[in-house]
mmCIF file of C-alpha atoms in Angstrom:
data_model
loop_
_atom_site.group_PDB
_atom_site.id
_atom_site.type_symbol
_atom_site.label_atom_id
_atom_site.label_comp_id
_atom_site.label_asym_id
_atom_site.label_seq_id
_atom_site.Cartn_x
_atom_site.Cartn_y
_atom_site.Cartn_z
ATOM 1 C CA UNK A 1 56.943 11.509 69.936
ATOM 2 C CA UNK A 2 57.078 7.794 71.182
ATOM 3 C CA UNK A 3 59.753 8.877 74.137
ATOM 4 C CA UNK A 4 57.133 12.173 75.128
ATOM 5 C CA UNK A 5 53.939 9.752 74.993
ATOM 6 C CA UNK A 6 56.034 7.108 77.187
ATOM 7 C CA UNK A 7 56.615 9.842 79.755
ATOM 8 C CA UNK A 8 53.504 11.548 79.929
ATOM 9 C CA UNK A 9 51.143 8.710 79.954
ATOM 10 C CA UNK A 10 52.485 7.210 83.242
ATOM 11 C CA UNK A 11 52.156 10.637 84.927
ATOM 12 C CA UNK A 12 48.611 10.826 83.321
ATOM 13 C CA UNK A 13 46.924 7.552 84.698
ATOM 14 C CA UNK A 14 48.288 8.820 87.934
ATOM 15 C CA UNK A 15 46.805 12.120 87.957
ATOM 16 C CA UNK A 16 43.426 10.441 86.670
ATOM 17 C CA UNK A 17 44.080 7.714 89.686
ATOM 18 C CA UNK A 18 44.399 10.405 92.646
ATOM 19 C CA UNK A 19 41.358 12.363 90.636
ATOM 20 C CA UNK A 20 39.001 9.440 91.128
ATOM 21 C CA UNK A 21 39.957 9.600 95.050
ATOM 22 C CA UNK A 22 39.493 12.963 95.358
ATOM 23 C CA UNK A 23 36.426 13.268 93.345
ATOM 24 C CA UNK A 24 34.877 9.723 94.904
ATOM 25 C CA UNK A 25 35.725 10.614 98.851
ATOM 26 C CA UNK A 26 35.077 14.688 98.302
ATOM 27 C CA UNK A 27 31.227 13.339 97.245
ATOM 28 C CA UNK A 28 30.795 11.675 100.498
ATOM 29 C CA UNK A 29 31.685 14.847 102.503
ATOM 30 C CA UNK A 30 28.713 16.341 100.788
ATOM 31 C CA UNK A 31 25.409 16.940 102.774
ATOM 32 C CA UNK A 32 22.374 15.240 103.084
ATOM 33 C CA UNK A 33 21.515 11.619 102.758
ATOM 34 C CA UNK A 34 21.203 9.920 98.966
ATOM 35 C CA UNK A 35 17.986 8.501 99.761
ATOM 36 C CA UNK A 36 16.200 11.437 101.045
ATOM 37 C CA UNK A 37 17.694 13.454 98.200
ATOM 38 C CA UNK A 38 16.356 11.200 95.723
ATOM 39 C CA UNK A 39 12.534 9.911 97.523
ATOM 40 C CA UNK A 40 12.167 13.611 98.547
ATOM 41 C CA UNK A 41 11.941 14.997 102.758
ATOM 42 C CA UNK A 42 8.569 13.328 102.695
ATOM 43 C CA UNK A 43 9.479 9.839 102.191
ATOM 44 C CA UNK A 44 9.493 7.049 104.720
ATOM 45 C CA UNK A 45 12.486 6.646 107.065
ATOM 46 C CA UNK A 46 12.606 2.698 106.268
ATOM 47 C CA UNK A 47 11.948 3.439 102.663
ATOM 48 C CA UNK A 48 14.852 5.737 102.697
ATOM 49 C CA UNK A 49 17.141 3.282 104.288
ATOM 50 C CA UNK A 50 15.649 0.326 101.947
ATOM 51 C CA UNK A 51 16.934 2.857 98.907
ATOM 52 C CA UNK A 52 20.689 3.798 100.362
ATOM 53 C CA UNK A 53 20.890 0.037 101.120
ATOM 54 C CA UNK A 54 19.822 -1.151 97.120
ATOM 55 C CA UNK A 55 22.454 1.292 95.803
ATOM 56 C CA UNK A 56 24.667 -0.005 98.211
ATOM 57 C CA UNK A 57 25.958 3.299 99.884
ATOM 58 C CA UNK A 58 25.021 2.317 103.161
ATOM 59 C CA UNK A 59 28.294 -0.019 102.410
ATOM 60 C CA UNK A 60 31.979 0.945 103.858
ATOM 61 C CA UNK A 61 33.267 4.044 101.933
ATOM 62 C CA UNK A 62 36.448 1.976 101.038
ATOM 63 C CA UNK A 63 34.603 -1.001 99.314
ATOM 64 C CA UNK A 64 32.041 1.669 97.479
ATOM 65 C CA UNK A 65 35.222 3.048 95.862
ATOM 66 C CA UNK A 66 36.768 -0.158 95.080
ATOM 67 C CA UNK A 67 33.382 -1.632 93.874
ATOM 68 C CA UNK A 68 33.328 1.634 91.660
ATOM 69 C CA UNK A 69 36.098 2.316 90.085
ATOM 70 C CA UNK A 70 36.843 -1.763 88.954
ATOM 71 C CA UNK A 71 33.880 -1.171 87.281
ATOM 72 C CA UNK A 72 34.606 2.435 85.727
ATOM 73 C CA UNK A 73 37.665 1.061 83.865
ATOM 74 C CA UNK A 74 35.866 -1.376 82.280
ATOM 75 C CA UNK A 75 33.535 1.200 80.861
ATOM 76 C CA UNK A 76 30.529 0.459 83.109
ATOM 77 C CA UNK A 77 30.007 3.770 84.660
ATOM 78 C CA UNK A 78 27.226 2.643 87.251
ATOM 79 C CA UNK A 79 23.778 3.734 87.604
ATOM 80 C CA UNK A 80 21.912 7.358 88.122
ATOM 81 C CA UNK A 81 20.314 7.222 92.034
ATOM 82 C CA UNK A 82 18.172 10.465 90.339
ATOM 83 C CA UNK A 83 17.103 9.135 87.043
ATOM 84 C CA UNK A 84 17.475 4.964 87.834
ATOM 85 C CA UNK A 85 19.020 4.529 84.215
ATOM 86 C CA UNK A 86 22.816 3.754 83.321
ATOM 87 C CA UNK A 87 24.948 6.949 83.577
ATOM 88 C CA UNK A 88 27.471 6.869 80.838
ATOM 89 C CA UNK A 89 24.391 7.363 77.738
ATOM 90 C CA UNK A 90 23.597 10.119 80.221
ATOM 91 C CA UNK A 91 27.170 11.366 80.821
ATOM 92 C CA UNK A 92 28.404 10.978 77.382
ATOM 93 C CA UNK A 93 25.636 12.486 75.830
ATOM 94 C CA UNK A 94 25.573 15.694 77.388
ATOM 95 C CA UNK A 95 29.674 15.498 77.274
ATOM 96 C CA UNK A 96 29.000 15.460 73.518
ATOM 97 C CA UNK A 97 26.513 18.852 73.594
ATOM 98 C CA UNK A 98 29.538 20.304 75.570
ATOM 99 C CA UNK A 99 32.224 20.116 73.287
ATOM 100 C CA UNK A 100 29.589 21.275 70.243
ATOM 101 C CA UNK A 101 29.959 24.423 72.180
ATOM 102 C CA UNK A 102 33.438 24.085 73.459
ATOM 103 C CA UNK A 103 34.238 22.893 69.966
ATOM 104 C CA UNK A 104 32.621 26.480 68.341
ATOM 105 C CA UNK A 105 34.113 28.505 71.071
ATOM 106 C CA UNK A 106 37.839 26.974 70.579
ATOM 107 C CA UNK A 107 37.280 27.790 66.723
ATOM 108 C CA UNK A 108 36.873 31.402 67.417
ATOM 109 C CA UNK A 109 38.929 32.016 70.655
ATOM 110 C CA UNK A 110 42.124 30.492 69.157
ATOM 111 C CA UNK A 111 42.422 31.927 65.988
ATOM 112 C CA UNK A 112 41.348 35.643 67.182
ATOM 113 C CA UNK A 113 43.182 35.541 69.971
ATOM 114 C CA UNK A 114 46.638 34.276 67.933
ATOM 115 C CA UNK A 115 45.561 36.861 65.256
ATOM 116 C CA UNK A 116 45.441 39.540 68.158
ATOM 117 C CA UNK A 117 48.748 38.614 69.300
ATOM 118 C CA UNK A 118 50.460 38.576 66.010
ATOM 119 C CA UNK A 119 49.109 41.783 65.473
ATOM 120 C CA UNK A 120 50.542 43.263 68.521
ATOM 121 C CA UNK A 121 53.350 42.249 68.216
ATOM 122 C CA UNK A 122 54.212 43.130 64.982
ATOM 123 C CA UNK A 123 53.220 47.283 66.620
ATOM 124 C CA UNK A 124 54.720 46.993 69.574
ATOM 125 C CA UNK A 125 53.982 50.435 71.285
ATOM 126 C CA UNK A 126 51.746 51.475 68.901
ATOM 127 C CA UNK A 127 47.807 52.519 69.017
ATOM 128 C CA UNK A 128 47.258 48.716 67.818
ATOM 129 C CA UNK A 129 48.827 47.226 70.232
ATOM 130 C CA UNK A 130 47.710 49.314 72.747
ATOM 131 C CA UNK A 131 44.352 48.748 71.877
ATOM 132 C CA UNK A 132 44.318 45.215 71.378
ATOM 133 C CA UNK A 133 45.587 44.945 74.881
ATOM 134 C CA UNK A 134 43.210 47.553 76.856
ATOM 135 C CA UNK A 135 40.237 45.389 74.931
ATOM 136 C CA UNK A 136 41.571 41.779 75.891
ATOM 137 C CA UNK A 137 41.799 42.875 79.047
ATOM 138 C CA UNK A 138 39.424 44.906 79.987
ATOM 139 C CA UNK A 139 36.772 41.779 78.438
ATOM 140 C CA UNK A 140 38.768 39.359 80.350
ATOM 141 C CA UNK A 141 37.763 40.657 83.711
ATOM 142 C CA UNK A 142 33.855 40.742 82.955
ATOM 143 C CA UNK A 143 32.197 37.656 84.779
ATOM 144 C CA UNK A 144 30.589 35.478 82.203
ATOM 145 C CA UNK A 145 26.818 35.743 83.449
ATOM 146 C CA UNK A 146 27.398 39.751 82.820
ATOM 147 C CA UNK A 147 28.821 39.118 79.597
ATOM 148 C CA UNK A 148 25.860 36.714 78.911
ATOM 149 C CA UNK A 149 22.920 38.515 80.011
ATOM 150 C CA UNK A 150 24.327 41.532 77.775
ATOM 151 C CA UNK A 151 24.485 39.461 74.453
ATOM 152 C CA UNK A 152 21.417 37.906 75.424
ATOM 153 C CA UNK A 153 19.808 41.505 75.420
ATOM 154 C CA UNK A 154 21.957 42.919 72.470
ATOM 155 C CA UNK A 155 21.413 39.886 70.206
ATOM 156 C CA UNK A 156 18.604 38.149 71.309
ATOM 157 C CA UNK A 157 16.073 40.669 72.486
ATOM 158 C CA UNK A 158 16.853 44.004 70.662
ATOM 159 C CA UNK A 159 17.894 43.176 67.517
ATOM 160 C CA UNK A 160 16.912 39.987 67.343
ATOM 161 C CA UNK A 161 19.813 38.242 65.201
ATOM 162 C CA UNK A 162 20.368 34.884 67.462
ATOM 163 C CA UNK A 163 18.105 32.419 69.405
ATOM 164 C CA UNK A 164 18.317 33.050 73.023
ATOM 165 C CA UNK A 165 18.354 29.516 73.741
ATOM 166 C CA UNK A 166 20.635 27.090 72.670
ATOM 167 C CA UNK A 167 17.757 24.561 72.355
ATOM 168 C CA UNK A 168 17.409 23.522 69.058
ATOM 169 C CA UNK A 169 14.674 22.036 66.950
ATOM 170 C CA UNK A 170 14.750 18.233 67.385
ATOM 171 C CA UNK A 171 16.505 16.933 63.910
ATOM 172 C CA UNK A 172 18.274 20.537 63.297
ATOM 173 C CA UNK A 173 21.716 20.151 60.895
ATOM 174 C CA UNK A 174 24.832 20.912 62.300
ATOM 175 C CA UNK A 175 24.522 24.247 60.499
ATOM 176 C CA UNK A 176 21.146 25.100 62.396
ATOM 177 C CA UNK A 177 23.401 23.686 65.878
ATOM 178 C CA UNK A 178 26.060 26.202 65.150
ATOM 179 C CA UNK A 179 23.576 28.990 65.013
ATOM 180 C CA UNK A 180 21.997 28.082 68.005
ATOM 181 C CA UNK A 181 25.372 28.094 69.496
ATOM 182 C CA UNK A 182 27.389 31.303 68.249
ATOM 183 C CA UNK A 183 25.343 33.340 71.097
ATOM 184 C CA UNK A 184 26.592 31.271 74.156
ATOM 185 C CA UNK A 185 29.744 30.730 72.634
ATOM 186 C CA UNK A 186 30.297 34.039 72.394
ATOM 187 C CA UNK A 187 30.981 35.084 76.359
ATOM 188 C CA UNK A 188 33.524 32.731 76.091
ATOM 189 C CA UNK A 189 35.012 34.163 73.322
ATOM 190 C CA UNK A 190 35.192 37.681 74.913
ATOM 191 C CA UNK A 191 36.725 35.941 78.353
ATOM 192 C CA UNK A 192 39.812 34.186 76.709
ATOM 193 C CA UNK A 193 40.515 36.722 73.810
ATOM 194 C CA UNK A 194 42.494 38.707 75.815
ATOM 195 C CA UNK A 195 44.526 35.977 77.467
ATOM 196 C CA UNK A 196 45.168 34.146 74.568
ATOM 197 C CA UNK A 197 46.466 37.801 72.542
ATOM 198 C CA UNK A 198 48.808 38.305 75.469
ATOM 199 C CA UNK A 199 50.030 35.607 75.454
ATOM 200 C CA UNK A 200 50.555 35.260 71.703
ATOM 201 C CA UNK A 201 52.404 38.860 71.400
ATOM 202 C CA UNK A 202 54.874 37.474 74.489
ATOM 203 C CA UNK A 203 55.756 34.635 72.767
ATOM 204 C CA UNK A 204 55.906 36.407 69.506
ATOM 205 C CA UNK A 205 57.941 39.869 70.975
ATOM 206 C CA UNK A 206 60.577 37.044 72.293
ATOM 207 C CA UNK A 207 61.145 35.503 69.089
ATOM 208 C CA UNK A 208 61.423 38.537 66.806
ATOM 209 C CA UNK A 209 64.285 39.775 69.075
ATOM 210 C CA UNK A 210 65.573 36.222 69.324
ATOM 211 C CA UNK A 211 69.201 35.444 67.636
ATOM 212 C CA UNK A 212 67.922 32.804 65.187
ATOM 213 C CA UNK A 213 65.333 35.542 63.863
ATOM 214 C CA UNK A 214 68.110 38.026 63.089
ATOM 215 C CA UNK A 215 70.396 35.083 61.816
ATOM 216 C CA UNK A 216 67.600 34.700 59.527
ATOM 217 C CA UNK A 217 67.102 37.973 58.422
ATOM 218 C CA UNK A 218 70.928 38.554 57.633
ATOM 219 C CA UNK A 219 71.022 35.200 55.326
ATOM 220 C CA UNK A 220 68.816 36.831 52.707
ATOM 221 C CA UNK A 221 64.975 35.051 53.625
ATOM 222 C CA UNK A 222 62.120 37.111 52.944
ATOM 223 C CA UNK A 223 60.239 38.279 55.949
ATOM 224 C CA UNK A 224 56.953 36.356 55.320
ATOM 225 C CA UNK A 225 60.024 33.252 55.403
ATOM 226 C CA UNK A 226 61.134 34.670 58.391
ATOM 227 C CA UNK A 227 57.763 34.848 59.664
ATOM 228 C CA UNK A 228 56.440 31.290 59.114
ATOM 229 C CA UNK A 229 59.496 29.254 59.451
ATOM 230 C CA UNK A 230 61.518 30.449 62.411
ATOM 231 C CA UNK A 231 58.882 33.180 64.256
ATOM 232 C CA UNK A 232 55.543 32.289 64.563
ATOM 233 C CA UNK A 233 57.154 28.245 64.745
ATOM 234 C CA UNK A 234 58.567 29.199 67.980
ATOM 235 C CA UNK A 235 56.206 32.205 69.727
ATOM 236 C CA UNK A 236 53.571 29.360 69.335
ATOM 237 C CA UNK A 237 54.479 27.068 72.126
ATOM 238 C CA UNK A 238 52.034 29.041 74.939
ATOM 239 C CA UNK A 239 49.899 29.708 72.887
ATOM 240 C CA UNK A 240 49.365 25.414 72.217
ATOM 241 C CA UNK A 241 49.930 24.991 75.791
ATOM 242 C CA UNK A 242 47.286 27.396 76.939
ATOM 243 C CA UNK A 243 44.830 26.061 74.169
ATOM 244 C CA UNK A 244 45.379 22.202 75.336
ATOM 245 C CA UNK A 245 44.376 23.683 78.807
ATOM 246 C CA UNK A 246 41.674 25.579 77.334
ATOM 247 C CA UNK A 247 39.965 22.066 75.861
ATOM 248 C CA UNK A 248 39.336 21.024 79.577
ATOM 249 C CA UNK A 249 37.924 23.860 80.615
ATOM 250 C CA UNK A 250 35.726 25.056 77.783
ATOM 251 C CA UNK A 251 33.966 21.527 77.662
ATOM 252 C CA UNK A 252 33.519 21.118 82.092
ATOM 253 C CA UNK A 253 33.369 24.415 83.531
ATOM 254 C CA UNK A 254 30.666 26.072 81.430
ATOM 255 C CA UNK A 255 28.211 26.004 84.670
ATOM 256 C CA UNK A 256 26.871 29.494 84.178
ATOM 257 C CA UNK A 257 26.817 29.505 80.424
ATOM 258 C CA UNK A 258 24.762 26.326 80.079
ATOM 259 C CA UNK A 259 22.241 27.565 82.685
ATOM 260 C CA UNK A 260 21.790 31.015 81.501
ATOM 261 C CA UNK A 261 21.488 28.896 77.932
ATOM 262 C CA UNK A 262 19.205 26.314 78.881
ATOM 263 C CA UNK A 263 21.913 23.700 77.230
ATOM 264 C CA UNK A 264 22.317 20.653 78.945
ATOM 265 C CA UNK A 265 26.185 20.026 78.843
ATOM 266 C CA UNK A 266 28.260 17.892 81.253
ATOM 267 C CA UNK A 267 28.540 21.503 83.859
ATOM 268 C CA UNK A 268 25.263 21.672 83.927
ATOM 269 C CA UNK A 269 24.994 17.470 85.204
ATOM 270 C CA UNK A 270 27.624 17.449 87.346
ATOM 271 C CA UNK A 271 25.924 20.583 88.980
ATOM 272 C CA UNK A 272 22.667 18.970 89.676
ATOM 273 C CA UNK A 273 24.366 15.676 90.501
ATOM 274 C CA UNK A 274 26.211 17.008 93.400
ATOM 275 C CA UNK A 275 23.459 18.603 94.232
ATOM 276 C CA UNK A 276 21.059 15.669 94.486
ATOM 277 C CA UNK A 277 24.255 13.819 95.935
ATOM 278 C CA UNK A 278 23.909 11.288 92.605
ATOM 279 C CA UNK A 279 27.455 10.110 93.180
ATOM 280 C CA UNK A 280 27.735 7.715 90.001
ATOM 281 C CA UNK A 281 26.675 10.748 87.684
ATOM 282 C CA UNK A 282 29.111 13.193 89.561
ATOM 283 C CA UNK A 283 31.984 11.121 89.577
ATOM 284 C CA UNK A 284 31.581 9.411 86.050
ATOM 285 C CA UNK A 285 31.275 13.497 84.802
ATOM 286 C CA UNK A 286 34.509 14.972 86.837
ATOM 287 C CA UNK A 287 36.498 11.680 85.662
ATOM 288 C CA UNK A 288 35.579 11.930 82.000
ATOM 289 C CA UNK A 289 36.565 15.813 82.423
ATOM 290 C CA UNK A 290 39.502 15.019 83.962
ATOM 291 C CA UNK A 291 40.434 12.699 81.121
ATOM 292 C CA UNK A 292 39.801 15.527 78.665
ATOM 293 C CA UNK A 293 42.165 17.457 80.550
ATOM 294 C CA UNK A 294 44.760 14.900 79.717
ATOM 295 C CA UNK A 295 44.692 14.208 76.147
ATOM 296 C CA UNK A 296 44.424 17.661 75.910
ATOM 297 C CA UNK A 297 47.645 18.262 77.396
ATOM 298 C CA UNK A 298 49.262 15.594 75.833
ATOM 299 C CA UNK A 299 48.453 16.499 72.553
ATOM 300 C CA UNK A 300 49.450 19.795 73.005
ATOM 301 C CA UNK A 301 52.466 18.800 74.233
ATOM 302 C CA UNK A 302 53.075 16.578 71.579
ATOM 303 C CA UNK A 303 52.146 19.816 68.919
ATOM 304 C CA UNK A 304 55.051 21.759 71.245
ATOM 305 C CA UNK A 305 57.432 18.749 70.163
ATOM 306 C CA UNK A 306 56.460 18.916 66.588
ATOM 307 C CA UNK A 307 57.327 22.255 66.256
ATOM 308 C CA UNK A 308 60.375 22.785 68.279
ATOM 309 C CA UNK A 309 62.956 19.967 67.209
ATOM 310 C CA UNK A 310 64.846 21.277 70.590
ATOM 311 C CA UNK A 311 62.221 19.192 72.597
ATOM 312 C CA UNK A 312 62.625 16.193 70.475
ATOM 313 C CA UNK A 313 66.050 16.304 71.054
ATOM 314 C CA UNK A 314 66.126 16.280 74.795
ATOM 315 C CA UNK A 315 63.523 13.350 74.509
ATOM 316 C CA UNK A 316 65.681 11.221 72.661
ATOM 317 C CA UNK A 317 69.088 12.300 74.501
#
């Protein structure tokens, strides 16, 4: 585990390093001017330029990023042009309502999606697998303000079961969050079903006609044994590695979701921060996603590790 984290975590400041440069010089090619976007189109020309110059963009591009990202990695994330407050309460806190849902989602993608594939698997050609299949991937393909806008009809308007907004009561429990939750959560769940059951019945179709499977069969274990020490151990490697990359995604690219939601995750900010050309907000949000990204990867390959000794092995050869 030790020889894995020394390998990846190199690679992993790097990525987060060209990230910051991409995400930091990409702003600048936006359009519009910061001041104007922030005083509004009626504002004064010299109280425009008196604005760009007090947040210091009227600076060289190269010294802005400099300036910005010595301060980033020592946790001070800079201050909102829009709202003229410190980003990262702003930033972290709507991070946090982002993995509530991403959090919810994974819970019920993952474990229906493995559940799918092991299924499948197990009736390879047969009108379970077949159907399990046409369903994944049939959902898969439906874009997720469709999917949305149904469930928010089915559920919300007709029969009335969920809360079309996920805006909930100032106070609520976590159990009153969840329920506010299930119904955006939900689209995302019918989106990465399918992906995750395909590719949970490849991984698991590979290892039941695998020769340690068969060795294990012939040496007396009970299939269940079979099953849960030398199958499912192995056919779960994509399924980790798609999940870690599933993390990044479900908590920073939920743009449509959270607007159709009225939920105010970290999609939702970076959105209106490139839009109002708020470059601390947008770059503090892409970099924290980005960072998600990477533990999430590196856990999951560290999962991968833990249950394939084979990887170990080359680690510590």
């Amino acid at each position: 585990m030790i020889g894995i984290l020394a390998r990846k975590l190199p690679l992993a400041l790097i990525t987060l390093l060209v990230l910051s440069l991409v995400v930091f010089f990409g702003g600048q090619l936006l359009p519009g001017d910061v001041g104007r976007s922030v005083l509004g189109p009626l504002a004064d020309a010299g109280a425009v330029a008196a604005f760009n110059h007090s947040v210091g963009v009227d600076r060289p591009v190269i010294t802005q990023y400099l300036d910005w990202i010595g301060h980033f990695v020592v946790g001070d994330m800079g201050t909102s042009y829009t709202f003229q407050a410190p980003v990262a309460p702003l930033v972290l806190s709507a991070l946090g309502n982002s993995l509530k849902l991403a959090g919810l989602a994974f819970a019920m993608i993952v474990p229906l999606g493995i559940l799918g594939g092991v299924v499948a698997a197990l009736n390879v050609g047969r009108w379970a697998d077949r159907t399990i299949l046409v369903v994944g991937q049939s959902l898969g393909v439906v874009p997720e303000f469709i999917s949305s806008i149904v469930l928010i009809l089915v559920f919300g308007v007709w029969l009335r079961w969920l809360p079309m907004s996920a805006d909930w009561p100032e106070g609520a429990g976590a159990l009153t969050q969840i329920y506010y939750l299930i119904l955006p959560a939900l689209p995302l769940v019918i989106i990465f079903f399918g992906y995750m059951a395909r590719v949970t019945r490849t991984g698991m179709v590979e290892a039941l006609d695998a020769d340690y499977t068969r060795t294990a069969v012939l040496k007396g274990l009970s299939w269940p044994t079979v099953l849960r020490r030398h199958v499912l151990r192995n056919a779960l490697v994509s399924p980790i590695t798609v999940s870690a990359s599933l993390v990044g995604y479900l908590a920073g690219g939920l743009v449509v979701v959270e607007t159709l939601f009225h939920y105010r995750g970290i999609g939702s900010v970076i959105y209106t921060a490139a839009r109002q050309k708020d470059f601390p907000m947008l770059e503090a949000g892409v970099l924290l996603i980005g960072a998600l990204y990477t533990v999430a990867a590196i856990v999951g390959d560290l999962l991968i590790a833990a249950l394939n000794p084979r990887l170990r092995a080359e680690v510590s050869a």
